Amino acid sequence: MSRTHPHRRPDAFHSPGEESESDSDGDIDLQELDPATAHQKYRSLSTFDSMTENAGVIPLRNLRVGRTQRARNQAGRLGTDRSNPDGDGDVHELLQEDGNSRDHPGIVEDSVPLLRQESGGRALGDTKMRGSASPRLRLPKCFSAPGMDSALENSPKAHGSGASRNISIGQYPPPRFPPNAVSNAKYTPWSFLPRTLYDEFSFFFNMYFLLVALSQIIPPLRIGYLSTYVAPLAFVLTITLGKEALDDIARRRRDNEANKEGYTVLRLRDTSQSSSKSIHSRSLQPPNPGRRSVAPSQVTRLDAIAEEEDIIGDQKNDSHIEMDEITIKSRDLKVGDVLRLGKDQRVPADLVILKSYTTESGVDAPSLLPASTTVETTRELNDHNKKLGSSDKLITETSMNQPINARSVTASGNFGSAVAEHVKTAGASGETFLRTDQLDGETDWKLRLASPLTQSLDPRSFTRLRIVAGKPDKQVNEFVGTVEYRSAGIGASDSQQNSITEALTQSAPLTIDNTAWANTVLASSATVLAVVVYTGAQTRQALSTSPSRSKTGLLEYEINNLTKILCALTLTLSVVLVALEGFENRENQKWYVAITRFLILFSTIIPISLRVNLDMGKTVYAWFIERDRDIPETVVRTSTIPEELGRIEYLLSDKTGTLTQNEMELKKIHVGTVSYANEAMEEVTSYIKQGFSLGSTDATESFALVMPSTSYHATSMGTASTTRARREIGSRVRDLVLALALCHNVTPTIEEEAGHSVTTYQASSPDEIAIVRWTESVGLRLLNRDRHSISLQSVDTSRVVVRVRILDIFPFTSEGKRMGIILQFMQGSESTTNAPDDAGEIWFYQKGADTVMSSIVAANDWLDEETANMAREGLRTLVVGRRKLSSEQYRDFSARYRQASMSLNQRDAQMARVTRDHLEHNLELLGVTGVEDKLQKDVKPSLELLRNAGIKIWMLTGDKVETARCVAVSAKLVSRTQYIHTTTNLSADRNPTAALDALSLLASKPTSTALLIDGISLAHLLAHHRDAFISVAVQLPAVIACRCSPTQKADIAALIRAFTKKRVACIGDGGNDVSMIQAADIGVGIVGKEGRQASLAADFSITSFHHLTKLLVWHGRNSYKRSAKLAQFVMHRGLVISVCQTVYSIATHFEPHALYRDWLLVGYATVYTMAPVFSLVLDRDVDEGLANLYPELYKELTSGASLSYRTFFVWVLISLYQGIVIQGLSQLLVGSVDSPRMVSVSFTVLVINELIMVACEVVTWHWIMIASLVGTMAMYVGSVPFLGGYFELGYVWSWGFVWRVMIISAISLVPVYSLKILRRTLRPPAYRKVQAI
């Protein structure tokens, strides 16, 4: 039944083929098209000039589709000859459409002007017309067709992060959205200098030296050359900024590798562009004087309409859409691109699935379809309309070569055979599975579906789709959108054609089930066509990821604090020296100038070379880590914090892919009297071979199908009692294996690998796949499964032994923790199953967690004990039971269950009650299975070593509670003696006091209790009891958090850092771990199977979890110990020379003059001492074997004892003593306070003292250390002849110089070294104890 628009005559939908029509019907009513211009009379071209602005806004689609024939009849009656274009060519230019509107295949704007417009909105005509035309105004939104695009919707402003988006497939140029590029870089070319300089000068000593360098610009404060102070600062900044730049460039290069990954994109091009633009190519022609005068508005518009409808007729079957495949880099993907993805391919952006098909579904790949292929399809409208049974919502395209008119919109009934046939050939359901462990950490595969509206479409018809998606959101489990399909031949309609538009525009809802988010992996053997909806920074994972931040090590902050103390000492010393002489007794300069000059003289106390030495040392540590053969392919992505590896106290780890391989394997079964594991599985295989070998032995005859009631025949050759026992056990094993082979949601698929057909399995849970694989390994293969039946095959005979009809399925839920299925076993043989629907045994099978199944199965005395034993082994237990139903029982259950499913109130509860009353009680207990989640290599010893090293380990995962518990036990994260306290579904609404009760229990036993908590409870505790929770949790030996979102992981890491002020390391392998890794002090990423997002964003990248132990226990220890010793020596070197300067200033009556000037000052900190001091980065106190054998050595590092206030002041006292001895004795023995002789003795002793101090501190000698000491000494001796401006060279080569140097050096070094030996003897350090030194 056709609908009539209130503003249209009923004959608006008249067939174009009708011959009898009135003149009024044939006339074009200009009042209908444009009332503003209907009264105007067009006499000449100048008349057209005056009305261009009004004529240009008449939408061409206001002319009714299908009116062409009537228009031509009228044109014929008017005597118009359309074969002669000269007469009407003068107005063709005025009827041309906007050229841009045809550049978008499949896109028709809601208002297309008749006049071609410039980009600025001005009509094209002669010069006067272009000069006087005003910008066009588009039709109001209320007059545009529903679901049509508009320029405003596709504007960049409308597509910001806070707005929903309208995506039309094939649109060119695509709307502006963020580029689809992965970026872990910390800086941009514009932000690099400001950010790095800010970070550098936020440290006190860098700012201190900047002020000292700037002070040399002021003449009264200048001491020596300006370059003496500016050059070292510039060198330090160059080294530091250069390292940051190199690290960031390396990150960009690694990002570029991921961004260059190629993807197949379907390119849909409209080949009718030239035809559609032919109407635009005609120029204005002068009117023909010999032609009959006809109103141009009555002729030329009809001519244009006729031509356009000819084009529309050619476009209706989409044959004008040319489709080919191109390979595009991931970074170049745009919103609106259609991707073609295959199995095990990573999803590069957030997608909406349009179509999914398998190789065996009978659907050819889109690239193999010829461009001229026309597909006759019957399209289903959205699910809502289908459920309502609307009979007029079905459009059948029976002819692609005729215009769609009112008669095309027919009332149709059911889908019929045409629909069924199309669904059959199209691969039907459009199902596919995704692995999302890289996104949310869950091991279960996710089922995703294509919308029914798009699944049945030919890919060329995708250009008629429009997708409306919500604004970008970080909720990975939520999505709201719609998809609209515009039928061929109708681009849009105005307010007078809503009746046609509503019939020809179909829409369907889009949910999370229709999406594939970035960094998930296609797991099923299917080809998926999907359109990009979010890219780059607007993807779900990117929004859940915190931005990169610059990380600074704890050692840096400690040295910064020590620098402040040194500065305070310098200021105090300067003030004291000025005060001793008197503030008013200075004639040449003011007292504050004197204080400032002393500050500059003593600036060596805070050695600027400290940063240079530390940064270069970090580069050496990174070099050692990356070239360690025991941890191959390890990459240091942030080379500024390697010493932090030695200070870790909390380790936050992901589960899936980090601790486990996400590969399940059935390890053990128990059938009540006996259990089978490892080699004993061969006995299970023999039982299955006997239990399913019934029937004829002739290969040409069929086997009889096996049912649960089929008796088991043992073939044992033993005694009668042995045969009876074997028969009983064999029957139990057969029943359990049969139940496991049937009670699941696994679907087998056939794939080609290396020219051979291989059966693979698809399911949402890897546990079920592991069980089905195990049943195949023991002799019972899942041959076929669809929505209605299951077939099992004997591996031994390759015969079908079981056929069942699926009656009902009760899927697994987190609340129910069980899965059930009702099956009807078919009777007969493998080739003949003529049983009617009401024949055959009906059985109910169920499997689930022991916590819920123990009350469902019949009473027994072994279930609790056996499940506890398996749980202690870290196995995931499933209890399997069954129940036989009569036909009457099943019919009664089915009727009541159907009635409960139609209830409007508490539907789920009523359905569960019916299931419990009719099925879930007194089930026959068949057995228990134990499934192991395979751990990564050496996870158990690694976790044990880290625990012994004093590191508290938290496991944060997005997986289920039961899974996390099993992994925690199997990986020895929780020891056997520790109690696991489980807290789930905790909220203020359910029990306001439960949170405090749980915290009280944990606080009472903090050392022997591990916490297992889910995401809901964690969110509640963090929101309402944040401080109380973290204060208790940090004391626990282990915490396992389940169902954690990426944001929660990052929040926990930041909370531990803020509360404990301790170093936190986070390790993960998935994109969902990036936020946690970036929030930690040390982020470690594992190169995963499906992606490198975590490793790219991490500070350190490794290939396996067990490499972490060497990274922390060995390289972390060495990096921290070496940096601490290096920092102390550099400060000692500066303190000694400052003390010498102080003694000299006192001896010179408090005058602020330099003792060592220019080169002596610079050379002392560089050429003469730098190499030996820096060689300490090669020192080590223990070897690697002892570090692993005694992980307790790592504990002392976390206390920071190697560089503390105590050790700092010890070195201050040593420096004070040696400085006084060196300068004081030099002045006394030489007999001069200020002479080249004294300077030569003092400076030589100063250099020798530093070299010998380095030698005394070395624990393990390296040949480079020896070479640096000898080489530096030789370099100093060789440079003495060039120091005539500072030394008295004649005196240097005398014996008087030698014995003075020797005596002063001995007095400076012997007491210090003696005290060190005494301290080692009385209180030996831990490393000397384990070495038995």
mmCIF file of C-alpha atoms in Angstrom, residues 495-650:
data_model
loop_
_atom_site.group_PDB
_atom_site.id
_atom_site.type_symbol
_atom_site.label_atom_id
_atom_site.label_comp_id
_atom_site.label_asym_id
_atom_site.label_seq_id
_atom_site.Cartn_x
_atom_site.Cartn_y
_atom_site.Cartn_z
ATOM 1 C CA SER A 495 10.242 17.261 2.628
ATOM 2 C CA GLN A 496 7.761 16.490 -0.139
ATOM 3 C CA GLN A 497 9.162 12.985 -0.677
ATOM 4 C CA ASN A 498 9.439 11.616 2.842
ATOM 5 C CA SER A 499 7.132 8.730 2.054
ATOM 6 C CA ILE A 500 9.452 7.386 -0.625
ATOM 7 C CA THR A 501 12.599 8.123 1.379
ATOM 8 C CA GLU A 502 11.382 6.264 4.437
ATOM 9 C CA ALA A 503 10.649 3.235 2.308
ATOM 10 C CA LEU A 504 13.954 3.340 0.452
ATOM 11 C CA THR A 505 16.281 4.230 3.388
ATOM 12 C CA GLN A 506 16.841 1.266 5.655
ATOM 13 C CA SER A 507 18.563 1.490 9.000
ATOM 14 C CA ALA A 508 19.784 -0.915 11.655
ATOM 15 C CA PRO A 509 21.335 -0.432 15.084
ATOM 16 C CA LEU A 510 25.025 -1.026 15.755
ATOM 17 C CA THR A 511 26.280 -2.304 19.107
ATOM 18 C CA ILE A 512 29.521 -3.544 20.583
ATOM 19 C CA ASP A 513 28.842 -6.889 18.871
ATOM 20 C CA ASN A 514 29.363 -5.235 15.472
ATOM 21 C CA THR A 515 32.775 -3.723 16.241
ATOM 22 C CA ALA A 516 36.444 -4.664 16.199
ATOM 23 C CA TRP A 517 38.607 -2.333 18.243
ATOM 24 C CA ALA A 518 42.207 -1.503 17.457
ATOM 25 C CA ASN A 519 44.873 -4.008 18.554
ATOM 26 C CA THR A 520 42.481 -6.905 18.733
ATOM 27 C CA VAL A 521 43.281 -9.878 16.505
ATOM 28 C CA LEU A 522 40.987 -11.744 14.133
ATOM 29 C CA ALA A 523 40.961 -15.288 15.530
ATOM 30 C CA SER A 524 38.535 -17.158 13.270
ATOM 31 C CA SER A 525 39.113 -18.516 9.788
ATOM 32 C CA ALA A 526 37.076 -15.841 8.097
ATOM 33 C CA THR A 527 37.516 -12.869 5.852
ATOM 34 C CA VAL A 528 36.105 -9.696 7.333
ATOM 35 C CA LEU A 529 35.173 -6.493 5.543
ATOM 36 C CA ALA A 530 34.989 -3.607 7.984
ATOM 37 C CA VAL A 531 34.888 0.165 7.802
ATOM 38 C CA VAL A 532 37.159 2.432 9.828
ATOM 39 C CA VAL A 533 35.223 4.616 12.298
ATOM 40 C CA TYR A 534 37.923 5.838 14.719
ATOM 41 C CA THR A 535 41.611 6.335 14.038
ATOM 42 C CA GLY A 536 44.769 7.198 15.921
ATOM 43 C CA ALA A 537 44.272 9.104 19.134
ATOM 44 C CA GLN A 538 40.497 8.534 19.042
ATOM 45 C CA THR A 539 40.627 4.739 19.208
ATOM 46 C CA ARG A 540 39.477 2.971 22.347
ATOM 47 C CA GLN A 541 42.982 1.893 23.289
ATOM 48 C CA ALA A 542 44.549 5.302 22.711
ATOM 49 C CA LEU A 543 41.910 6.973 24.865
ATOM 50 C CA SER A 544 42.617 4.447 27.631
ATOM 51 C CA THR A 545 46.337 5.160 27.432
ATOM 52 C CA SER A 546 47.956 7.915 29.412
ATOM 53 C CA PRO A 547 50.335 10.200 27.509
ATOM 54 C CA SER A 548 54.067 9.580 27.633
ATOM 55 C CA ARG A 549 55.941 11.386 30.357
ATOM 56 C CA SER A 550 59.572 12.112 31.057
ATOM 57 C CA LYS A 551 60.878 9.857 33.790
ATOM 58 C CA THR A 552 63.586 10.848 36.229
ATOM 59 C CA GLY A 553 65.379 8.388 38.453
ATOM 60 C CA LEU A 554 65.374 8.483 42.221
ATOM 61 C CA LEU A 555 69.140 8.837 42.160
ATOM 62 C CA GLU A 556 68.754 12.124 40.305
ATOM 63 C CA TYR A 557 66.514 13.509 43.020
ATOM 64 C CA GLU A 558 68.858 12.301 45.753
ATOM 65 C CA ILE A 559 71.835 13.977 44.086
ATOM 66 C CA ASN A 560 69.762 17.110 43.622
ATOM 67 C CA ASN A 561 69.081 17.206 47.349
ATOM 68 C CA LEU A 562 72.748 16.662 48.134
ATOM 69 C CA THR A 563 73.598 19.494 45.770
ATOM 70 C CA LYS A 564 71.369 21.816 47.754
ATOM 71 C CA ILE A 565 73.294 20.874 50.899
ATOM 72 C CA LEU A 566 76.579 21.593 49.152
ATOM 73 C CA CYS A 567 75.259 24.938 47.983
ATOM 74 C CA ALA A 568 74.243 25.788 51.529
ATOM 75 C CA LEU A 569 77.717 24.844 52.740
ATOM 76 C CA THR A 570 79.285 26.988 50.014
ATOM 77 C CA LEU A 571 77.137 29.976 50.917
ATOM 78 C CA THR A 572 77.908 29.518 54.603
ATOM 79 C CA LEU A 573 81.630 29.252 53.925
ATOM 80 C CA SER A 574 81.575 32.382 51.749
ATOM 81 C CA VAL A 575 79.762 34.409 54.355
ATOM 82 C CA VAL A 576 82.084 33.187 57.093
ATOM 83 C CA LEU A 577 85.206 34.141 55.119
ATOM 84 C CA VAL A 578 83.860 37.621 54.424
ATOM 85 C CA ALA A 579 82.766 38.009 58.016
ATOM 86 C CA LEU A 580 86.183 37.046 59.382
ATOM 87 C CA GLU A 581 87.748 39.956 57.579
ATOM 88 C CA GLY A 582 84.804 42.197 58.331
ATOM 89 C CA PHE A 583 81.974 43.492 56.227
ATOM 90 C CA GLU A 584 83.094 47.095 56.537
ATOM 91 C CA ASN A 585 86.853 46.654 56.254
ATOM 92 C CA ARG A 586 86.895 46.040 52.483
ATOM 93 C CA GLU A 587 88.243 48.915 50.460
ATOM 94 C CA ASN A 588 88.157 47.654 46.909
ATOM 95 C CA GLN A 589 84.711 46.017 46.770
ATOM 96 C CA LYS A 590 81.425 45.689 48.574
ATOM 97 C CA TRP A 591 80.903 42.825 50.961
ATOM 98 C CA TYR A 592 78.117 41.268 48.886
ATOM 99 C CA VAL A 593 80.376 41.336 45.827
ATOM 100 C CA ALA A 594 83.006 39.494 47.860
ATOM 101 C CA ILE A 595 80.457 36.877 48.943
ATOM 102 C CA THR A 596 79.377 36.369 45.338
ATOM 103 C CA ARG A 597 82.967 35.988 44.175
ATOM 104 C CA PHE A 598 83.584 33.399 46.879
ATOM 105 C CA LEU A 599 80.462 31.545 45.736
ATOM 106 C CA ILE A 600 81.853 31.464 42.224
ATOM 107 C CA LEU A 601 85.262 30.322 43.445
ATOM 108 C CA PHE A 602 83.686 27.524 45.460
ATOM 109 C CA SER A 603 81.330 26.493 42.643
ATOM 110 C CA THR A 604 83.568 23.471 42.075
ATOM 111 C CA ILE A 605 82.063 22.026 45.234
ATOM 112 C CA ILE A 606 79.031 21.333 43.065
ATOM 113 C CA PRO A 607 80.786 19.677 40.121
ATOM 114 C CA ILE A 608 79.105 20.349 36.836
ATOM 115 C CA SER A 609 80.834 17.291 35.422
ATOM 116 C CA LEU A 610 78.645 15.171 37.689
ATOM 117 C CA ARG A 611 75.789 15.204 35.165
ATOM 118 C CA VAL A 612 78.131 14.419 32.304
ATOM 119 C CA ASN A 613 79.615 11.439 34.105
ATOM 120 C CA LEU A 614 76.247 10.084 35.184
ATOM 121 C CA ASP A 615 74.696 10.448 31.730
ATOM 122 C CA MET A 616 77.652 8.783 30.065
ATOM 123 C CA GLY A 617 77.519 6.040 32.672
ATOM 124 C CA LYS A 618 73.865 5.387 31.872
ATOM 125 C CA THR A 619 74.778 5.001 28.232
ATOM 126 C CA VAL A 620 77.334 2.355 29.205
ATOM 127 C CA TYR A 621 74.766 0.501 31.331
ATOM 128 C CA ALA A 622 72.305 0.489 28.427
ATOM 129 C CA TRP A 623 75.038 -0.854 26.167
ATOM 130 C CA PHE A 624 75.712 -3.727 28.597
ATOM 131 C CA ILE A 625 72.000 -4.573 28.827
ATOM 132 C CA GLU A 626 71.373 -4.649 25.085
ATOM 133 C CA ARG A 627 74.420 -6.846 24.447
ATOM 134 C CA ASP A 628 73.754 -9.388 27.154
ATOM 135 C CA ARG A 629 73.481 -12.742 25.381
ATOM 136 C CA ASP A 630 71.376 -14.222 28.173
ATOM 137 C CA ILE A 631 68.575 -11.729 27.496
ATOM 138 C CA PRO A 632 68.607 -11.459 23.695
ATOM 139 C CA GLU A 633 66.693 -8.763 21.832
ATOM 140 C CA THR A 634 66.398 -6.629 24.956
ATOM 141 C CA VAL A 635 66.019 -2.965 24.060
ATOM 142 C CA VAL A 636 66.610 0.029 26.336
ATOM 143 C CA ARG A 637 64.140 2.644 25.167
ATOM 144 C CA THR A 638 64.747 5.107 28.026
ATOM 145 C CA SER A 639 68.455 5.244 28.731
ATOM 146 C CA THR A 640 68.170 7.839 31.526
ATOM 147 C CA ILE A 641 66.901 5.517 34.267
ATOM 148 C CA PRO A 642 68.797 2.178 34.186
ATOM 149 C CA GLU A 643 69.892 2.577 37.807
ATOM 150 C CA GLU A 644 66.201 2.509 38.785
ATOM 151 C CA LEU A 645 66.242 -1.211 37.992
ATOM 152 C CA GLY A 646 68.168 -1.689 41.229
ATOM 153 C CA ARG A 647 65.633 0.104 43.444
ATOM 154 C CA ILE A 648 62.362 -1.756 42.668
ATOM 155 C CA GLU A 649 60.172 -2.715 45.603
ATOM 156 C CA TYR A 650 56.812 -3.317 43.883
#
